[in-house]
Amino acid sequence: MSAQPRAGEPRQFRARVEYDGTDFHGFQVQAAERTVQGEIERAVEAITGAKTRVVGAGRTDSGVHASGQVVSFAAVWRHGLPDLHRALNAVLAADLSILEMDLAPEGFHPRFSATRRAYRYTILNRPWRSPLERRTAWQIAQRLDLDR
């Protein structure tokens, strides 16, 4: 764990986030667009009263979902970690959630400290759309040639 900071000094937090990317314009902050990074930064500012920069393990494109992307940020927080976790989720919209949170170890960086990444691509191969999978699958109505 990170060394205990002096009162009023920011601590480095690490979080694992999940989001439905349908209504986001990717991860990275963009002027006048809703992004994952921007929403988390707004939530941290709303809770702590200070601006911060959220760093992600990677940048997703518009419409891409994530089920375990790691981010970090520095903030001054005088209460318990579970309180910060709950407070952030309370102000985040329903399509973005912090699944886990802890203090980042010394030298941690979400991108460079990552040991693996996993991607899932879902193809719905049938002629009729699926209301349940419309946001998470690519529909291809034609029969796929899987032998090729």
Coordinates of N, CA and C in Angstrom, one line a residue:
M1 N 0.8 -1.2 0.0 CA 0.0 0.0 0.0 C 0.9 1.2 0.0
S2 N 0.3 2.3 -0.4 CA 1.0 3.6 -0.4 C 1.3 4.0 1.0
A3 N 2.4 4.8 1.2 CA 2.6 5.3 2.5 C 1.5 6.3 2.9
Q4 N 1.2 6.3 4.2 CA 0.1 7.2 4.6 C 0.5 8.7 4.4
P5 N -0.3 9.4 3.7 CA 0.0 10.8 3.4 C -0.3 11.7 4.6
R6 N 0.3 12.8 4.6 CA 0.0 13.8 5.7 C -1.4 14.3 5.5
A7 N -2.0 14.8 6.5 CA -3.4 15.4 6.4 C -3.5 16.4 5.3
G8 N -4.5 16.3 4.5 CA -4.7 17.3 3.4 C -3.9 16.9 2.1
E9 N -3.0 15.9 2.1 CA -2.3 15.5 0.9 C -3.2 14.5 0.2
P10 N -3.1 14.5 -1.1 CA -3.9 13.5 -1.9 C -3.3 12.1 -1.8
R11 N -4.2 11.2 -1.9 CA -3.8 9.7 -1.9 C -4.2 9.2 -3.3
Q12 N -3.4 8.2 -3.8 CA -3.7 7.7 -5.1 C -4.6 6.5 -4.9
F13 N -5.8 6.5 -5.6 CA -6.8 5.5 -5.6 C -6.8 4.7 -6.9
R14 N -7.1 3.4 -6.8 CA -7.2 2.5 -7.9 C -8.6 2.0 -7.9
A15 N -9.3 1.9 -9.1 CA -10.7 1.5 -9.2 C -10.8 0.6 -10.4
R16 N -11.7 -0.4 -10.3 CA -12.1 -1.2 -11.4 C -13.5 -0.8 -11.8
V17 N -13.7 -0.4 -13.0 CA -15.0 0.2 -13.5 C -15.7 -0.7 -14.5
E18 N -17.0 -0.5 -14.6 CA -17.8 -1.3 -15.6 C -18.7 -0.2 -16.2
Y19 N -18.9 -0.3 -17.5 CA -19.9 0.6 -18.1 C -20.5 0.1 -19.4
D20 N -21.7 0.6 -19.7 CA -22.4 0.4 -20.9 C -22.0 1.6 -21.8
G21 N -21.2 1.3 -22.8 CA -20.6 2.4 -23.5 C -21.5 3.0 -24.6
T22 N -22.7 2.5 -24.7 CA -23.7 3.0 -25.8 C -23.8 4.5 -25.8
D23 N -23.9 5.1 -24.7 CA -24.2 6.6 -24.7 C -22.9 7.4 -24.3
F24 N -21.7 6.8 -24.4 CA -20.5 7.5 -24.2 C -19.8 7.7 -25.5
H25 N -19.0 8.7 -25.6 CA -18.2 9.0 -26.8 C -16.8 8.6 -26.4
G26 N -16.6 7.3 -26.0 CA -15.3 6.7 -25.7 C -14.9 7.0 -24.2
F27 N -13.7 6.6 -23.9 CA -13.2 6.8 -22.6 C -12.6 8.2 -22.4
Q28 N -11.8 8.7 -23.3 CA -11.0 9.9 -23.1 C -11.9 11.1 -23.1
V29 N -11.6 12.1 -22.3 CA -12.3 13.4 -22.2 C -12.3 14.0 -23.6
Q30 N -13.4 14.5 -24.0 CA -13.6 15.3 -25.3 C -14.5 16.5 -24.9
A31 N -14.1 17.6 -25.5 CA -14.9 18.8 -25.3 C -16.4 18.6 -25.7
A32 N -17.3 18.9 -24.9 CA -18.7 18.9 -25.1 C -19.3 17.5 -25.4
E33 N -18.6 16.5 -25.1 CA -19.1 15.1 -25.3 C -19.0 14.4 -23.9
R34 N -20.0 13.4 -23.8 CA -20.0 12.6 -22.6 C -19.0 11.5 -22.7
T35 N -18.1 11.4 -21.8 CA -17.1 10.3 -21.8 C -16.9 9.7 -20.5
V36 N -16.4 8.5 -20.4 CA -16.2 7.7 -19.2 C -15.3 8.5 -18.2
Q37 N -14.1 8.9 -18.8 CA -13.2 9.7 -18.0 C -13.8 10.9 -17.4
G38 N -14.5 11.7 -18.2 CA -15.2 12.9 -17.8 C -16.2 12.7 -16.7
E39 N -17.0 11.6 -16.8 CA -18.0 11.3 -15.8 C -17.3 11.0 -14.5
I40 N -16.3 10.2 -14.5 CA -15.6 9.8 -13.2 C -15.0 11.1 -12.6
E41 N -14.3 11.9 -13.5 CA -13.7 13.1 -13.0 C -14.8 14.0 -12.3
R42 N -15.9 14.2 -12.9 CA -17.0 15.0 -12.4 C -17.5 14.4 -11.0
A43 N -17.6 13.1 -11.0 CA -18.0 12.4 -9.7 C -17.0 12.7 -8.6
V44 N -15.7 12.5 -8.9 CA -14.7 12.8 -7.9 C -14.8 14.2 -7.4
E45 N -14.9 15.1 -8.3 CA -15.0 16.6 -8.0 C -16.2 16.8 -7.1
A46 N -17.4 16.2 -7.5 CA -18.6 16.4 -6.7 C -18.5 15.9 -5.3
I47 N -17.7 14.9 -5.1 CA -17.6 14.3 -3.8 C -16.5 14.9 -2.9
T48 N -15.4 15.3 -3.6 CA -14.2 15.8 -2.8 C -14.1 17.3 -2.9
G49 N -14.8 17.9 -3.9 CA -14.7 19.4 -4.0 C -13.5 19.8 -4.8
A50 N -12.7 18.9 -5.3 CA -11.5 19.3 -6.0 C -11.4 18.6 -7.4
K51 N -10.9 19.3 -8.4 CA -10.7 18.7 -9.7 C -9.6 17.7 -9.6
T52 N -9.7 16.6 -10.4 CA -8.6 15.6 -10.5 C -8.6 15.1 -11.9
R53 N -7.5 14.4 -12.3 CA -7.4 13.8 -13.6 C -7.5 12.2 -13.4
V54 N -8.4 11.6 -14.0 CA -8.5 10.1 -14.0 C -7.6 9.6 -15.1
V55 N -6.9 8.6 -14.8 CA -6.0 7.9 -15.8 C -6.6 6.5 -16.0
G56 N -6.7 6.0 -17.2 CA -7.2 4.7 -17.5 C -6.2 3.8 -18.0
A57 N -6.5 2.5 -18.0 CA -5.6 1.4 -18.5 C -5.6 1.5 -20.0
G58 N -6.6 2.1 -20.6 CA -6.6 2.2 -22.1 C -7.8 3.1 -22.4
R59 N -7.9 3.4 -23.7 CA -9.0 4.2 -24.2 C -9.9 3.4 -25.0
T60 N -11.2 3.4 -24.7 CA -12.2 2.7 -25.6 C -12.8 3.7 -26.5
D61 N -13.3 3.2 -27.6 CA -13.9 4.0 -28.6 C -15.4 4.3 -28.2
S62 N -16.0 5.1 -29.0 CA -17.4 5.4 -28.8 C -18.3 4.1 -28.9
G63 N -19.2 3.9 -27.9 CA -20.1 2.8 -27.9 C -19.5 1.5 -27.4
V64 N -18.2 1.5 -27.0 CA -17.6 0.2 -26.5 C -17.9 0.1 -25.0
H65 N -18.2 -1.1 -24.6 CA -18.5 -1.4 -23.2 C -17.2 -1.9 -22.5
A66 N -17.2 -1.9 -21.1 CA -16.1 -2.4 -20.4 C -16.7 -3.1 -19.1
S67 N -16.0 -4.2 -18.8 CA -16.5 -4.9 -17.6 C -15.4 -5.1 -16.5
G68 N -14.4 -4.3 -16.6 CA -13.3 -4.4 -15.6 C -12.1 -3.5 -15.9
Q69 N -12.4 -2.3 -16.5 CA -11.3 -1.4 -16.8 C -10.8 -0.8 -15.6
V70 N -9.5 -0.7 -15.5 CA -8.8 -0.1 -14.3 C -8.5 1.3 -14.5
V71 N -8.8 2.2 -13.5 CA -8.5 3.6 -13.6 C -7.8 4.0 -12.2
S72 N -7.2 5.1 -12.2 CA -6.6 5.7 -11.0 C -6.8 7.2 -11.0
F73 N -6.8 7.7 -9.8 CA -6.9 9.1 -9.6 C -6.4 9.5 -8.2
A74 N -5.9 10.7 -8.1 CA -5.5 11.2 -6.8 C -6.5 12.1 -6.2
A75 N -6.8 12.0 -4.9 CA -7.8 12.8 -4.2 C -7.5 12.9 -2.7
V76 N -7.9 14.0 -2.1 CA -7.9 14.1 -0.7 C -9.2 13.6 -0.2
W77 N -9.1 12.6 0.7 CA -10.3 11.9 1.3 C -10.0 11.5 2.7
R78 N -10.7 12.1 3.6 CA -10.5 11.9 5.1 C -11.3 10.8 5.7
H79 N -12.2 10.2 4.9 CA -13.1 9.1 5.4 C -12.6 7.8 5.0
G80 N -13.4 6.7 5.3 CA -13.0 5.4 4.9 C -13.1 5.2 3.4
L81 N -12.4 4.2 2.9 CA -12.4 3.9 1.5 C -13.8 3.4 1.1
P82 N -14.5 2.6 1.9 CA -15.9 2.2 1.5 C -16.8 3.4 1.3
D83 N -16.6 4.4 2.1 CA -17.4 5.6 2.0 C -17.2 6.3 0.7
L84 N -16.0 6.4 0.2 CA -15.7 7.0 -1.1 C -16.3 6.2 -2.2
H85 N -16.1 4.9 -2.1 CA -16.7 3.9 -3.1 C -18.2 4.1 -3.2
R86 N -18.9 4.1 -2.1 CA -20.4 4.3 -2.1 C -20.7 5.7 -2.7
A87 N -20.0 6.7 -2.2 CA -20.3 8.1 -2.6 C -20.2 8.3 -4.1
L88 N -19.1 7.8 -4.7 CA -18.9 7.9 -6.1 C -20.0 7.2 -6.9
N89 N -20.3 6.0 -6.5 CA -21.4 5.2 -7.2 C -22.8 5.9 -7.0
A90 N -22.9 6.6 -5.9 CA -24.2 7.3 -5.7 C -24.4 8.5 -6.7
V91 N -23.3 9.1 -7.2 CA -23.4 10.2 -8.1 C -23.2 9.9 -9.5
L92 N -22.7 8.7 -9.8 CA -22.5 8.2 -11.2 C -23.8 7.8 -11.8
A93 N -24.0 8.0 -13.1 CA -25.2 7.5 -13.8 C -25.3 6.0 -13.8
A94 N -26.5 5.5 -14.1 CA -26.7 4.1 -14.0 C -25.9 3.3 -15.0
D95 N -25.3 3.9 -16.0 CA -24.5 3.2 -17.0 C -23.1 3.1 -16.7
L96 N -22.7 3.5 -15.5 CA -21.2 3.5 -15.1 C -21.2 3.2 -13.6
S97 N -20.3 2.2 -13.3 CA -20.2 1.8 -11.9 C -18.8 1.5 -11.5
I98 N -18.4 1.8 -10.3 CA -17.2 1.4 -9.8 C -17.4 0.1 -9.0
L99 N -16.7 -1.0 -9.5 CA -16.9 -2.3 -9.0 C -16.1 -2.5 -7.7
E100 N -14.8 -2.1 -7.8 CA -13.9 -2.3 -6.7 C -13.0 -1.0 -6.6
M101 N -12.5 -0.8 -5.4 CA -11.7 0.4 -5.1 C -10.7 0.0 -4.0
D102 N -9.5 0.5 -4.2 CA -8.5 0.4 -3.1 C -7.4 1.5 -3.3
L103 N -6.5 1.6 -2.3 CA -5.4 2.5 -2.5 C -4.4 1.9 -3.4
A104 N -3.9 2.7 -4.4 CA -3.0 2.2 -5.4 C -1.6 2.0 -4.7
P105 N -0.9 0.9 -5.1 CA 0.4 0.7 -4.5 C 1.4 1.7 -5.1
E106 N 2.5 1.9 -4.4 CA 3.5 2.9 -4.9 C 3.9 2.6 -6.3
G107 N 4.0 3.6 -7.2 CA 4.4 3.4 -8.5 C 3.4 2.8 -9.5
F108 N 2.1 2.7 -9.0 CA 1.1 2.1 -9.9 C 0.7 3.0 -11.0
H109 N 0.5 2.5 -12.2 CA -0.1 3.2 -13.3 C -1.0 2.2 -14.0
P110 N -2.3 2.6 -14.2 CA -3.2 1.7 -14.8 C -2.8 1.1 -16.2
R111 N -2.2 1.8 -17.0 CA -1.8 1.3 -18.3 C -0.5 0.5 -18.2
F112 N 0.5 1.0 -17.5 CA 1.8 0.3 -17.5 C 1.9 -0.8 -16.5
S113 N 1.0 -0.8 -15.5 CA 1.1 -1.9 -14.5 C 0.1 -3.0 -14.9
A114 N -0.6 -2.9 -16.0 CA -1.5 -4.0 -16.4 C -0.7 -5.2 -16.8
T115 N -1.2 -6.4 -16.4 CA -0.6 -7.6 -16.7 C -1.4 -8.4 -17.8
R116 N -2.6 -8.0 -18.0 CA -3.4 -8.6 -19.1 C -4.5 -7.8 -19.5
R117 N -5.0 -8.0 -20.7 CA -6.3 -7.4 -21.2 C -7.1 -8.5 -21.9
A118 N -8.4 -8.4 -21.8 CA -9.2 -9.4 -22.4 C -10.3 -8.6 -23.2
Y119 N -10.6 -9.1 -24.4 CA -11.6 -8.5 -25.2 C -12.7 -9.5 -25.6
R120 N -13.9 -9.1 -25.7 CA -14.9 -10.1 -26.1 C -15.7 -9.4 -27.3
Y121 N -15.9 -10.1 -28.3 CA -16.7 -9.7 -29.5 C -17.9 -10.6 -29.6
T122 N -19.1 -10.1 -29.7 CA -20.3 -10.9 -29.8 C -20.9 -10.7 -31.1
I123 N -21.2 -11.7 -31.8 CA -21.9 -11.7 -33.1 C -23.2 -12.4 -33.0
L124 N -24.3 -11.7 -33.3 CA -25.6 -12.3 -33.2 C -25.9 -12.7 -34.7
N125 N -25.8 -14.0 -35.0 CA -26.0 -14.5 -36.4 C -27.4 -15.1 -36.5
R126 N -28.4 -14.2 -36.8 CA -29.7 -14.6 -37.1 C -30.4 -13.4 -37.8
P127 N -31.5 -13.7 -38.5 CA -32.2 -12.7 -39.3 C -32.9 -11.6 -38.4
W128 N -33.3 -12.0 -37.2 CA -34.1 -11.1 -36.4 C -33.3 -10.5 -35.3
R129 N -33.6 -9.2 -35.1 CA -32.9 -8.5 -34.0 C -33.2 -9.0 -32.7
S130 N -32.4 -8.7 -31.7 CA -32.6 -9.1 -30.3 C -32.7 -7.8 -29.5
P131 N -33.8 -7.5 -28.9 CA -33.9 -6.3 -28.0 C -32.9 -6.5 -26.8
L132 N -32.7 -7.7 -26.4 CA -31.8 -7.9 -25.2 C -30.3 -7.8 -25.5
E133 N -30.0 -8.0 -26.8 CA -28.6 -7.9 -27.2 C -28.2 -6.8 -28.1
R134 N -29.2 -5.9 -28.3 CA -29.0 -4.8 -29.3 C -27.8 -3.9 -28.9
R135 N -27.4 -3.8 -27.7 CA -26.3 -2.9 -27.3 C -25.0 -3.6 -27.1
T136 N -25.0 -4.9 -27.2 CA -23.8 -5.7 -26.9 C -23.4 -6.7 -28.0
A137 N -24.1 -6.8 -29.0 CA -23.8 -7.7 -30.1 C -23.9 -7.0 -31.5
W138 N -23.1 -7.5 -32.4 CA -23.1 -7.1 -33.8 C -24.0 -8.1 -34.5
Q139 N -25.1 -7.6 -35.1 CA -26.0 -8.6 -35.7 C -25.6 -8.7 -37.2
I140 N -25.5 -9.9 -37.6 CA -25.3 -10.3 -39.0 C -26.4 -11.2 -39.4
A141 N -27.2 -10.8 -40.3 CA -28.4 -11.6 -40.7 C -28.0 -12.8 -41.7
Q142 N -27.0 -12.6 -42.5 CA -26.6 -13.6 -43.5 C -25.9 -14.7 -42.8
R143 N -26.1 -15.9 -43.4 CA -25.4 -17.1 -42.8 C -23.9 -16.9 -42.9
L144 N -23.2 -17.2 -41.9 CA -21.7 -17.0 -41.9 C -21.0 -18.3 -42.4
D145 N -20.0 -18.1 -43.2 CA -19.2 -19.2 -43.7 C -18.0 -19.4 -42.7
L146 N -18.3 -20.3 -41.7 CA -17.3 -20.5 -40.7 C -16.1 -21.5 -41.1
D147 N -16.3 -22.1 -42.3 CA -15.3 -23.0 -42.7 C -14.2 -22.3 -43.5
R148 N -14.4 -21.1 -43.9 CA -13.5 -20.4 -44.7 C -12.4 -19.7 -43.9

